[in-house]
Every structure is written in C-alpha cells, then in structure tokens.
Tab-separated table of C-alpha atoms in Angstrom:
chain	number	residue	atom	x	y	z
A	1	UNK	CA	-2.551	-18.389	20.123
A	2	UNK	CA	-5.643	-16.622	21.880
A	3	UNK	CA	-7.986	-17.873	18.990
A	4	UNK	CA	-9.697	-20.865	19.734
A	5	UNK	CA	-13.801	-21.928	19.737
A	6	UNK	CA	-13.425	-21.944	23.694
A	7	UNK	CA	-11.573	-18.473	23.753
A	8	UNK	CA	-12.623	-16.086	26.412
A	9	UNK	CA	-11.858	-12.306	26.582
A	10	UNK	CA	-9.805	-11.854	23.502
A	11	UNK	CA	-11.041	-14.243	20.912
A	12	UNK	CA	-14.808	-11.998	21.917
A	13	UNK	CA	-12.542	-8.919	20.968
A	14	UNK	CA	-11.154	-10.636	17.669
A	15	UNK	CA	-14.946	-11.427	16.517
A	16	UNK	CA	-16.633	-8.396	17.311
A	17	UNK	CA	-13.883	-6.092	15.911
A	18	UNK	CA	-14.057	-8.415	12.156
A	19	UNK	CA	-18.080	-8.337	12.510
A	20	UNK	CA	-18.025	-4.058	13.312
A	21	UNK	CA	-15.112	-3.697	10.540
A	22	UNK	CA	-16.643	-5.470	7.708
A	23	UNK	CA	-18.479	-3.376	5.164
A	24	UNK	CA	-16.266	-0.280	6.844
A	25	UNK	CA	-12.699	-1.444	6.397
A	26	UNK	CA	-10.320	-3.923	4.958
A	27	UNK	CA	-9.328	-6.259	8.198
A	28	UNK	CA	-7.555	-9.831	7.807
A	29	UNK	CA	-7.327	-11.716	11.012
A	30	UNK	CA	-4.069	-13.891	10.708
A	31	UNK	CA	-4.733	-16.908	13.411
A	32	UNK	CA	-2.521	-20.282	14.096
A	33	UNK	CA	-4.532	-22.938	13.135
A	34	UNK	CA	-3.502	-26.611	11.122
A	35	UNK	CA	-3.038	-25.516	7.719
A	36	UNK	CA	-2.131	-22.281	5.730
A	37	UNK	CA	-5.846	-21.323	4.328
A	38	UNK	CA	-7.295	-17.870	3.167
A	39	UNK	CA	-10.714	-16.982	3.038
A	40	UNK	CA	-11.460	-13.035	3.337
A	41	UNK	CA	-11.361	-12.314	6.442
A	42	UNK	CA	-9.621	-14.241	8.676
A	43	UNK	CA	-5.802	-16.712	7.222
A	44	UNK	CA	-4.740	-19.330	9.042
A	45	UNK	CA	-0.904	-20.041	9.397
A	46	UNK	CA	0.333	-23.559	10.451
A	47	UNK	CA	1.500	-23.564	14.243
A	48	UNK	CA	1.574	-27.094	16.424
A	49	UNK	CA	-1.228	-27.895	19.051
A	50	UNK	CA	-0.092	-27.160	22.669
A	51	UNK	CA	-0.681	-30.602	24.544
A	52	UNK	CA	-3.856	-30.694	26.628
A	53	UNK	CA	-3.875	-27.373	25.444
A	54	UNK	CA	-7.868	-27.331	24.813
A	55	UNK	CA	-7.787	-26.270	21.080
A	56	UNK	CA	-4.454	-23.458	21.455
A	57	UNK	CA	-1.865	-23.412	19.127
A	58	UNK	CA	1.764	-21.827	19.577
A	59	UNK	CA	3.736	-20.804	16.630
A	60	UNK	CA	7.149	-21.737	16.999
A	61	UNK	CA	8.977	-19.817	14.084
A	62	UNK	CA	8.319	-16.538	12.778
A	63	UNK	CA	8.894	-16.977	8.840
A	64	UNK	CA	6.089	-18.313	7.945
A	65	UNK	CA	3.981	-15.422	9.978
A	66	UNK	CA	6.659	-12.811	8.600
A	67	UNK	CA	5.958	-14.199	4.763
A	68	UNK	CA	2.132	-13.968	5.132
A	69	UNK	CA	2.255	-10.471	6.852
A	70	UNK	CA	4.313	-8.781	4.103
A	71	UNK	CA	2.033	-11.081	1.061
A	72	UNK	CA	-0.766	-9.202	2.858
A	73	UNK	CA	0.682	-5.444	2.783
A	74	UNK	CA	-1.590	-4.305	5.288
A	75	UNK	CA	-1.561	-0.314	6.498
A	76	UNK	CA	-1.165	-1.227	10.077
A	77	UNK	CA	-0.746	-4.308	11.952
A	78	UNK	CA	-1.846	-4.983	15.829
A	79	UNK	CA	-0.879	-8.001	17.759
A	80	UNK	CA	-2.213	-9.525	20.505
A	81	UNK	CA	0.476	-12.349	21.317
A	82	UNK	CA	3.486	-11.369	23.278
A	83	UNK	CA	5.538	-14.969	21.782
A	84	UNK	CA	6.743	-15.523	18.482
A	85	UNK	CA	4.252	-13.567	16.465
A	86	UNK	CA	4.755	-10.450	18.110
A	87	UNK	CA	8.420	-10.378	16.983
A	88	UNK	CA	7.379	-11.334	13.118
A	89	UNK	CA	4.719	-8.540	13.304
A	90	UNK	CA	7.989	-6.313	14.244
A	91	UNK	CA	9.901	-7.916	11.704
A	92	UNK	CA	6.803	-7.402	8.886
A	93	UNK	CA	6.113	-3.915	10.214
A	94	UNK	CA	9.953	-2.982	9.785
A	95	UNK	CA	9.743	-4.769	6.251
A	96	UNK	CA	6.567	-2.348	4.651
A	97	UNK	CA	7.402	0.539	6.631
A	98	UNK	CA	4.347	0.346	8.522
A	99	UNK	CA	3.151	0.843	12.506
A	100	UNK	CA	2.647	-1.907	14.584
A	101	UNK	CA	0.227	-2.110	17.719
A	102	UNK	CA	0.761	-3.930	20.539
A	103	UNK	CA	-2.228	-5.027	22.641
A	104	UNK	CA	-1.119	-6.302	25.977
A	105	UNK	CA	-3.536	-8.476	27.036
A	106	UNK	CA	-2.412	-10.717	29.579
A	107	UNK	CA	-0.358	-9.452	32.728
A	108	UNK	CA	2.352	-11.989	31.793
A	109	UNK	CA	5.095	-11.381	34.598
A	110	UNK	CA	1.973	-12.411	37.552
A	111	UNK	CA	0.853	-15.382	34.978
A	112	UNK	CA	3.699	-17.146	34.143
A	113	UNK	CA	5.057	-16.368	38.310
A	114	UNK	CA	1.343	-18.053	39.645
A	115	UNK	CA	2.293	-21.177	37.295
A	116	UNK	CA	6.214	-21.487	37.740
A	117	UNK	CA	6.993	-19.067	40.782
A	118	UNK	CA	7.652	-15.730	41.389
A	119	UNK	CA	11.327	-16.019	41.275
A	120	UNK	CA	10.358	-15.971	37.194
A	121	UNK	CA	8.538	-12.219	37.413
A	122	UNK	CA	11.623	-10.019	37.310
A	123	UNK	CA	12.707	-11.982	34.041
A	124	UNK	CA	9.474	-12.086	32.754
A	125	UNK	CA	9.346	-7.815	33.174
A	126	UNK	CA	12.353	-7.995	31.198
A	127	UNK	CA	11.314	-10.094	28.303
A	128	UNK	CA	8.124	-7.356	28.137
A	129	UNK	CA	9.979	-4.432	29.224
A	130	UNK	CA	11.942	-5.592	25.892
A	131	UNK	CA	9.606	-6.268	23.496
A	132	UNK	CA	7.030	-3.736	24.083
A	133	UNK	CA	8.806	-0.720	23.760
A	134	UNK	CA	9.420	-1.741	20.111
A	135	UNK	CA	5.970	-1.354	18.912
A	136	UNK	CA	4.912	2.140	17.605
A	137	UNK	CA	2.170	1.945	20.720
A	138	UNK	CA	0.989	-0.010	23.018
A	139	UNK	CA	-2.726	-0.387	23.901
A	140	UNK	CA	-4.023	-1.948	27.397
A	141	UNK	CA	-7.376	-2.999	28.531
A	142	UNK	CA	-8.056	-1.497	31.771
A	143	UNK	CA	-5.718	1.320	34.082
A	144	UNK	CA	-4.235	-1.185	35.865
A	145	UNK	CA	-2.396	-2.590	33.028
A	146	UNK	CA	-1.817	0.634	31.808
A	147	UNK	CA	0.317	1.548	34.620
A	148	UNK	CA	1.972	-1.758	35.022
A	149	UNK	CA	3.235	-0.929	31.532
A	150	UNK	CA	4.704	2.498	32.848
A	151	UNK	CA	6.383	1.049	36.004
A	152	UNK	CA	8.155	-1.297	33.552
A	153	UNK	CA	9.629	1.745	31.678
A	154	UNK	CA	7.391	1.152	28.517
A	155	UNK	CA	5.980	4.843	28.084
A	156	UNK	CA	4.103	4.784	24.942
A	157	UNK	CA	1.266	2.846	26.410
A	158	UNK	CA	-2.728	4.001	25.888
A	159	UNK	CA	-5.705	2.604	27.624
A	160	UNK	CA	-7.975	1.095	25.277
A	161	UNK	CA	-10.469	-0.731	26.790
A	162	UNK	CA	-12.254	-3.708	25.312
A	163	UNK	CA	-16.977	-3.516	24.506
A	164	UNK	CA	-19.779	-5.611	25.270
A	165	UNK	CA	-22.456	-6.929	22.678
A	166	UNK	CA	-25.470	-4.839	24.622
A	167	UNK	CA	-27.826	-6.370	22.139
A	168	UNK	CA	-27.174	-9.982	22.653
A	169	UNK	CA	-25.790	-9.280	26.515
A	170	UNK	CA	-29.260	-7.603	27.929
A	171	UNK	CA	-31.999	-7.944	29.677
A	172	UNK	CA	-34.365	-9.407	27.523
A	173	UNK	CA	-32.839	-12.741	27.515
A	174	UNK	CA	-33.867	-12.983	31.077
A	175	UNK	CA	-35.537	-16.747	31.476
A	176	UNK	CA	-37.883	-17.233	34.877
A	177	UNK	CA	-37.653	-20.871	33.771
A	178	UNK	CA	-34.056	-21.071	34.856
A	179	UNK	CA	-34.735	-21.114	38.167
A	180	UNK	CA	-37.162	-23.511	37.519
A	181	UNK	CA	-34.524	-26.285	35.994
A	182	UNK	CA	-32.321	-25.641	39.009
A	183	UNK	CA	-34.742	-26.720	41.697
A	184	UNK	CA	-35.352	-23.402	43.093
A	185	UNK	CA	-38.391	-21.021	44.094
A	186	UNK	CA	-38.768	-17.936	42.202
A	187	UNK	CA	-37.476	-15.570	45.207
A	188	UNK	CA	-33.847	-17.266	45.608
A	189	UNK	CA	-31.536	-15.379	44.979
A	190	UNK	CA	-29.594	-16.995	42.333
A	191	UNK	CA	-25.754	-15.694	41.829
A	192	UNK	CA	-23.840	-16.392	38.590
A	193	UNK	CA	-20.149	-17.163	37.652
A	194	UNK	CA	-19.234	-17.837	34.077
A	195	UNK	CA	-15.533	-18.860	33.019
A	196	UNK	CA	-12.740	-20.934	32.982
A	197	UNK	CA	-11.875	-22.196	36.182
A	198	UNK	CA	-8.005	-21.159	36.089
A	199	UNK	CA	-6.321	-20.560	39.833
A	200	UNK	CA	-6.641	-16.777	39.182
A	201	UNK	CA	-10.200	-17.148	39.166
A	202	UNK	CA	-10.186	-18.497	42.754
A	203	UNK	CA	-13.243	-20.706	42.807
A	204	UNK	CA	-12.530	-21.905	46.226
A	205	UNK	CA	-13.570	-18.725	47.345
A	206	UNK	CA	-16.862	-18.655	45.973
A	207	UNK	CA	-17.396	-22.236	47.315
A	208	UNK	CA	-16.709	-21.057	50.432
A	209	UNK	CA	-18.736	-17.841	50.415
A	210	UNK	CA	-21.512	-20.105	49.485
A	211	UNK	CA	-20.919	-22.471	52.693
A	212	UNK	CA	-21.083	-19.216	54.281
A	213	UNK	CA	-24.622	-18.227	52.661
A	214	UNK	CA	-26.822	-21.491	53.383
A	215	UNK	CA	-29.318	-23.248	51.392
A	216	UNK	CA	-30.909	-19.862	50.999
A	217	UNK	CA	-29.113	-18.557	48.330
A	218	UNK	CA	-27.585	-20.377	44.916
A	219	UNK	CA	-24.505	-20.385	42.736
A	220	UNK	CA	-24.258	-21.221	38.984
A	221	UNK	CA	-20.729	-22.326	38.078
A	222	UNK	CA	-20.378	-22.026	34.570
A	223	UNK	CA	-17.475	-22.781	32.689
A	224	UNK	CA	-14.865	-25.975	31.638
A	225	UNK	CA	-12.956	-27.329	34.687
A	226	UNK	CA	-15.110	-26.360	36.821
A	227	UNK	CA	-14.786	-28.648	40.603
A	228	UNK	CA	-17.022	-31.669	40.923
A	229	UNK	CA	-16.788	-31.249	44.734
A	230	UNK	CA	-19.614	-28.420	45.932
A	231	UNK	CA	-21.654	-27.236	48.625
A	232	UNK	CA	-25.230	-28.275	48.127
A	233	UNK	CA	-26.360	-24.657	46.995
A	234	UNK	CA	-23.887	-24.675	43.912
A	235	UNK	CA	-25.210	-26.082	40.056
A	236	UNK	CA	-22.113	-26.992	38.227
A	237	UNK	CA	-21.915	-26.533	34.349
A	238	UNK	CA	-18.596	-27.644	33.531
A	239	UNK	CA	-17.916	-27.088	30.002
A	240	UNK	CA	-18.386	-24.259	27.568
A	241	UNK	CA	-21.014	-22.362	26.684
A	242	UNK	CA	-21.800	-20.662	23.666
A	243	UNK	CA	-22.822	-16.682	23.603
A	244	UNK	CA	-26.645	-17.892	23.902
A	245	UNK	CA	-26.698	-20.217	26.589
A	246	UNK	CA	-24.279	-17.375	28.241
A	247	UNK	CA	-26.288	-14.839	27.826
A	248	UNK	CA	-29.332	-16.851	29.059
A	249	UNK	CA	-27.364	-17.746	32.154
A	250	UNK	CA	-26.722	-13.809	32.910
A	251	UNK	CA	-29.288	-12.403	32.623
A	252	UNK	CA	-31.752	-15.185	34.468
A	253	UNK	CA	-29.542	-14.589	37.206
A	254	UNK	CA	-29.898	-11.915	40.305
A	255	UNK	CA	-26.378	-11.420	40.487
A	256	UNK	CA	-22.605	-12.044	38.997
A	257	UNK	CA	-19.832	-13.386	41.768
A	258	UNK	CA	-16.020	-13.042	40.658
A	259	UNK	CA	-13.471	-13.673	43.270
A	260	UNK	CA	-10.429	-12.858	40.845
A	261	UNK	CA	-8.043	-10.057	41.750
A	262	UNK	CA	-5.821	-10.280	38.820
A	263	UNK	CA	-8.799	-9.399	35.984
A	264	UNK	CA	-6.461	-7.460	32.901
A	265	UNK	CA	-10.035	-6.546	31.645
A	266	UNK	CA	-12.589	-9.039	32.752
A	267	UNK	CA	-15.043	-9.126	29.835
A	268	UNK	CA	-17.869	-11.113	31.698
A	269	UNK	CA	-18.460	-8.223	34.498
A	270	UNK	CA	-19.557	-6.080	31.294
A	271	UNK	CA	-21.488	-8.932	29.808
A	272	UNK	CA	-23.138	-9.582	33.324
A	273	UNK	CA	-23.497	-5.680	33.774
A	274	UNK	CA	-25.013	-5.069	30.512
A	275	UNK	CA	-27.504	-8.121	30.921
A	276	UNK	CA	-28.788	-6.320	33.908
A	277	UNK	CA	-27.361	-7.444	36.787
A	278	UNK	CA	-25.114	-6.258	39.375
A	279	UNK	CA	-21.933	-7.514	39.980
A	280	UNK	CA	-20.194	-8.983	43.709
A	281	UNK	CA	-16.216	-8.309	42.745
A	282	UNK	CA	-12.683	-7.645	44.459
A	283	UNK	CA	-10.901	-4.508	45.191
A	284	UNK	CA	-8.248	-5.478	42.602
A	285	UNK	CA	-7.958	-5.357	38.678
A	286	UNK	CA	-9.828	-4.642	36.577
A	287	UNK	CA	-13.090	-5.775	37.976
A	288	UNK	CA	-12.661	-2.890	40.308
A	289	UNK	CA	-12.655	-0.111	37.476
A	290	UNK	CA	-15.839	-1.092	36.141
A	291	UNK	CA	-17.891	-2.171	39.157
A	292	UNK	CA	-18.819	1.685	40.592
A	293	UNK	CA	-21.126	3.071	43.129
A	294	UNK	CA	-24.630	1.729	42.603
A	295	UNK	CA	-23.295	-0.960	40.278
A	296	UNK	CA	-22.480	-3.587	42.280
A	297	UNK	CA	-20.193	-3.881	45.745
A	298	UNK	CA	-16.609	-5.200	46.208
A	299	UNK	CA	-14.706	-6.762	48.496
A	300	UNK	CA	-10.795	-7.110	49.157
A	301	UNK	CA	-9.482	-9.608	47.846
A	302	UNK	CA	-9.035	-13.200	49.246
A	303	UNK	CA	-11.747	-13.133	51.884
A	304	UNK	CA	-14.998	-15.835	51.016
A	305	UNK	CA	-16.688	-13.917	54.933
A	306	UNK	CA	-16.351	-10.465	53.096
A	307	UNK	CA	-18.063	-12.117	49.343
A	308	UNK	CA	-20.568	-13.452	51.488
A	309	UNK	CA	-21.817	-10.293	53.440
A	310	UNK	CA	-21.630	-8.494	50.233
A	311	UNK	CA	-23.945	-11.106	48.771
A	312	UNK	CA	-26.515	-10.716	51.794
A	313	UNK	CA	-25.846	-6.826	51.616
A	314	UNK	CA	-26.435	-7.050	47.613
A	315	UNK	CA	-30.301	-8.451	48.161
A	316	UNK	CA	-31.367	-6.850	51.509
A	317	UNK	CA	-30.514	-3.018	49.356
A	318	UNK	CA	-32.563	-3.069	46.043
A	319	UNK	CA	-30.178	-5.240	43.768
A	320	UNK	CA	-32.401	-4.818	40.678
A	321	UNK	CA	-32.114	-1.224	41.007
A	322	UNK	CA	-28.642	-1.490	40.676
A	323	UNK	CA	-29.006	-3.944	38.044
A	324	UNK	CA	-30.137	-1.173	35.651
A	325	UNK	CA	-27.754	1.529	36.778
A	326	UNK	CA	-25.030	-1.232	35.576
A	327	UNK	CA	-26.899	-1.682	32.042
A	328	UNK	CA	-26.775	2.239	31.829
A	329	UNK	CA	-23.055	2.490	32.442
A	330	UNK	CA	-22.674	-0.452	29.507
A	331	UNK	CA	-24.780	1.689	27.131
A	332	UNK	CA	-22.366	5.055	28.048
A	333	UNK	CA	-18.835	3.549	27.686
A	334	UNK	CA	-18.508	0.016	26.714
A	335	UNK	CA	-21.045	-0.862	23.439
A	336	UNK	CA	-18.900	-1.742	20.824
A	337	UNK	CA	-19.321	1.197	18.639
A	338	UNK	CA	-18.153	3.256	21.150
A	339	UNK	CA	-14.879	1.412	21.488
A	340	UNK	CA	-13.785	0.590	18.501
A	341	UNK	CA	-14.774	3.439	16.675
A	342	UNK	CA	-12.227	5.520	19.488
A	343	UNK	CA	-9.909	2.638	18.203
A	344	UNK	CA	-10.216	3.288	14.483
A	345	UNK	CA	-10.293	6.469	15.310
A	346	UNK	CA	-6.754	6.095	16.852
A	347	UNK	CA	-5.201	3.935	14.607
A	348	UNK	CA	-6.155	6.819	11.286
A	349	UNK	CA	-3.744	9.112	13.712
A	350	UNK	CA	-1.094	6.812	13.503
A	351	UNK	CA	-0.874	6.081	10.395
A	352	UNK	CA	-1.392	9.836	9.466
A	353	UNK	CA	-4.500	9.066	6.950
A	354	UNK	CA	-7.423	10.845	7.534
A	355	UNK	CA	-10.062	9.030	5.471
A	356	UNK	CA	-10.761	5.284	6.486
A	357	UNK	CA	-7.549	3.091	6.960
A	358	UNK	CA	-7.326	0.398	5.526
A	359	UNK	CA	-6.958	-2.856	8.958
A	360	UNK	CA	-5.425	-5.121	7.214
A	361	UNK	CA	-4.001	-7.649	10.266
A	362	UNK	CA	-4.580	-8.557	13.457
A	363	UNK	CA	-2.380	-11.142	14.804
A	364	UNK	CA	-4.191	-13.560	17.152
C-alpha cells in the first residue's frame, strides 16, 4: 500500500534496502500494483486503486498475497502494512514455518483519530494491540514508537531506525543559483520544507512563522498539495519531486523548517541533516530524537512565535557550523550501511542462521 512513485518515508526504505541487498542476498519485494507480474526483485499482486488516492493501492483479500508468499518460500518475511497483508504474511509465515517481522511504521491509533476523531483511538490500539503481538518481532523507527508499542502491551518491540543516502543527500549538491531563480540576494536566508502537505505536517504554522519573519527571510514549500494562498516570502512547489531536484533543494538551502509533532521517523530531517544543513523542528516525535545540541534548535509544538525566534536565533549563532555537525551525526548513525547491516544482522539471529539469510519478502 506504501509503494507508490510519490511514496515518502517508506517507499525510500523499500528502495534502498533492494539496492544495498542485491548482489548480498536474495530479497523479493511483493507490492500491490494492477496486475500479478514477476521480475527479480520486486512481484506485483493485483489490489484496487484507492480513489483520489494519488497512485495507492489497498488489497482487499489476503489469498492472493497468502498464495504468492508461500510460491516464494522465503526464510523470513517483514511487513510494513498493518491491513490485509499483514494478516496473509501471518497466515504465509504460519504456513512455511518461518518468522515474520513487523515494521510499524505509521502511528495508526493518532492517524486514523486526526482523520475520523479521537473517539476511534482506543479501537484503533486494539486492532494493533491485536495484530502486533502476533509477529515474531516488531521493529519501530524512532523511541517514540517504540514505547507507544510497549504502553499498548506489545513487548517484543526493537527500535530499528530507518538511513539516509549520504552520497546523493550532501553537500555537494549545494546550487548558489537557487537563490538566484527565487528572486533573492545571496545573503537571505533561505529555509526549506519538503513533503506532502498532510494536516500532521501543519503548514499553517510555517506560513505563519514566516508572516512573523518579514521579507527578510524565505521559505521553499516543496511538496504535492501544497496551499496556493502564501505570504509574499514563501516559493510554492506543489507537486513531487524526484531524489535530484530534492536533493538540490536541501542542500541550496540555509536551513530545514518542520512544524510536525507526530514524525514516526521523519526521513527528510536526515536527508536535510546529511545535505548539510541544520534543522528548525518541534519538541515532539521523532524529529526531536534526531535534531541534538549543535544540530539544529526546536521548539514546542504548535507555536509559529516560537518557529520564528528559532529561525532568527538559527542565523544570528553560526548556522553553517551547525550545518556540518548535523552531516557528521548522518555519517555516525544513519548511512545506510550502518542500518541495515544492524538489520541483517538481526534478522540472521532470528532465524538462527549464521551465514547470510536468505530476504526473500518484504511486503509493501
């Protein structure tokens, strides 16, 4: 369901896992898409389009996804859907005697309460509290999750957090002409947000902080949905851009803005960290576990006057300085060979084989 050419977070995680695997083990990524097709690495298993749904599918049955798991006899299979394919990956896994992963991705009880109410949470932490204690483990991005996990009684739960591409995320794509296309002189400071523009992501807030701010400082909005409606120091980009115009964006920037406070992981704080640049974030999330002294400041959460003064606060106190201190803690704990060689690393334990184990599924 999370696989899609817009994808954010977890599709990013689905690629760079296949692209670090291949040529080390055997992986099959097993996707929704239109048709049943097979080509070596990833399989495709019919599911219907969700309306307006921007390219997402959502399986509705789990025999088809049960039939292709089993044809596939993989050594271990990991989900990342908490719907129907989570429960055939159960149903496979119980079939070949095999472990299956859960990766929670999503904080689903505070997603599906922000879009239908909160009465829904408590029967939403059921529905988890039900299904993840099923898997043989359950990996989360970011402590926060983690312990979400525990409060709901599901105790065999290991943080696991996700990597950034510190090749293609860095530095050197930094572009002076940027600032140049925007209108702008080579000394404003430019601030960056790149996403979708769901309600957890609060753009209001960063509209307002820039009201706040004045025509001396800048915003890029990057992302699809993005408002139409902005103060005059705001560039809109509303659709999606590809890893290289992202990367561009990042790193040609002085600064990354995120108002969320609900982040499970929040892959573009890394991406924006390991392209040099420091990051303006909330007290809340994830955001907050990788945005540490001399990497960036935060705020609490809900409060454009405190994003604002950390902005003015972020340039008057060396922000390139921090900049680098934020690449450094990238290249110490969240390059992709670091993480997902702890992963494989993880997954040989469980499935008590210590040569190279064969990945043979991930469920999208």
């Amino acid at each position: 369901m999370f696989y899609t050419p817009s994808s954010g977070g977890v599709r990013t995680y689905l690629e760079a896992k296949r692209r670090w695997l291949s040529g080390r083990e055997a992986h099959t990524l097993v996707v929704p898409g239109a048709r049943r097709q097979r080509t070596e690495a990833v399989q495709t298993v019919p599911a219907a389009p969700i309306p307006f749904g921007h390219g997402y599918r959502f399986p509705l049955r789990t025999d088809g996804w049960v039939e292709s798991l089993v044809a596939l006899r993989p050594d271990l299979i990991e989900v990342g859907d908490p719907y129907v394919t989570a429960w055939a990956a159960l149903d496979a896994g119980r079939r070949l005697g095999v472990p299956v992963v859960g990766f929670y991705h999503s904080d689903l009880p505070r997603l599906i309460g922000s879009r239908i109410g909160r009465w829904s949470e408590p029967r939403v932490e059921a529905y988890v509290r039900g299904l993840y204690r099923r898997f043989d483990l359950v990996l989360a991005p970011s402590r926060v999750m983690v312990e979400k996990l525990r409060g709901l009684g599901i105790g065999q739960v290991e943080l696991q957090p996700l990597g950034v591409d510190s090749v293609h995320f860095s530095p050197g794509r930094r572009d002076p002409a940027l600032k140049r296309e925007l209108g702008l002189d080579a000394g404003t400071p430019l601030l960056v947000f790149a996403g979708r523009a769901s309600r957890e992501k609060h753009i209001p807030l960063l509209l307002e902080a820039m009201e706040r701010l004045g025509r001396g400082y800048h915003l890029l909005l990057v992302g699809p949905g993005m408002p139409r409606s902005v103060p005059g120091n705001v560039t809109v980009v509303s659709e999606y851009a590809n890893r290289e115009r992202t990367a561009r964006y990042l790193a040609s920037s002085d600064g990354l803005i995120h108002a969320g406070d609900s982040e499970t992981f929040g892959l573009v704080v890394l991406e924006a960290m390991a392209s040099g640049i420091p990051v303006i974030g909330t007290r809340a999330g994830a955001v907050a576990e990788h945005v540490v002294p001399g990497t960036g400041l935060l705020v609490e959460p809900g409060n454009a006057a405190a994003l604002a003064e950390a902005a003015r606060a972020l340039f008057a106190n060396g922000h390139r300085g921090m900049g680098r201190l934020a690449r450094r803690r990238v290249e110490e704990h969240y390059t992709w060979d670091r993480v997902l060689e702890r992963l494989l690393d993880r997954y040989r334990e469980l499935t008590g084989q210590p040569a190279p184990v064969t990945l043979e599924l991930q469920i999208a």
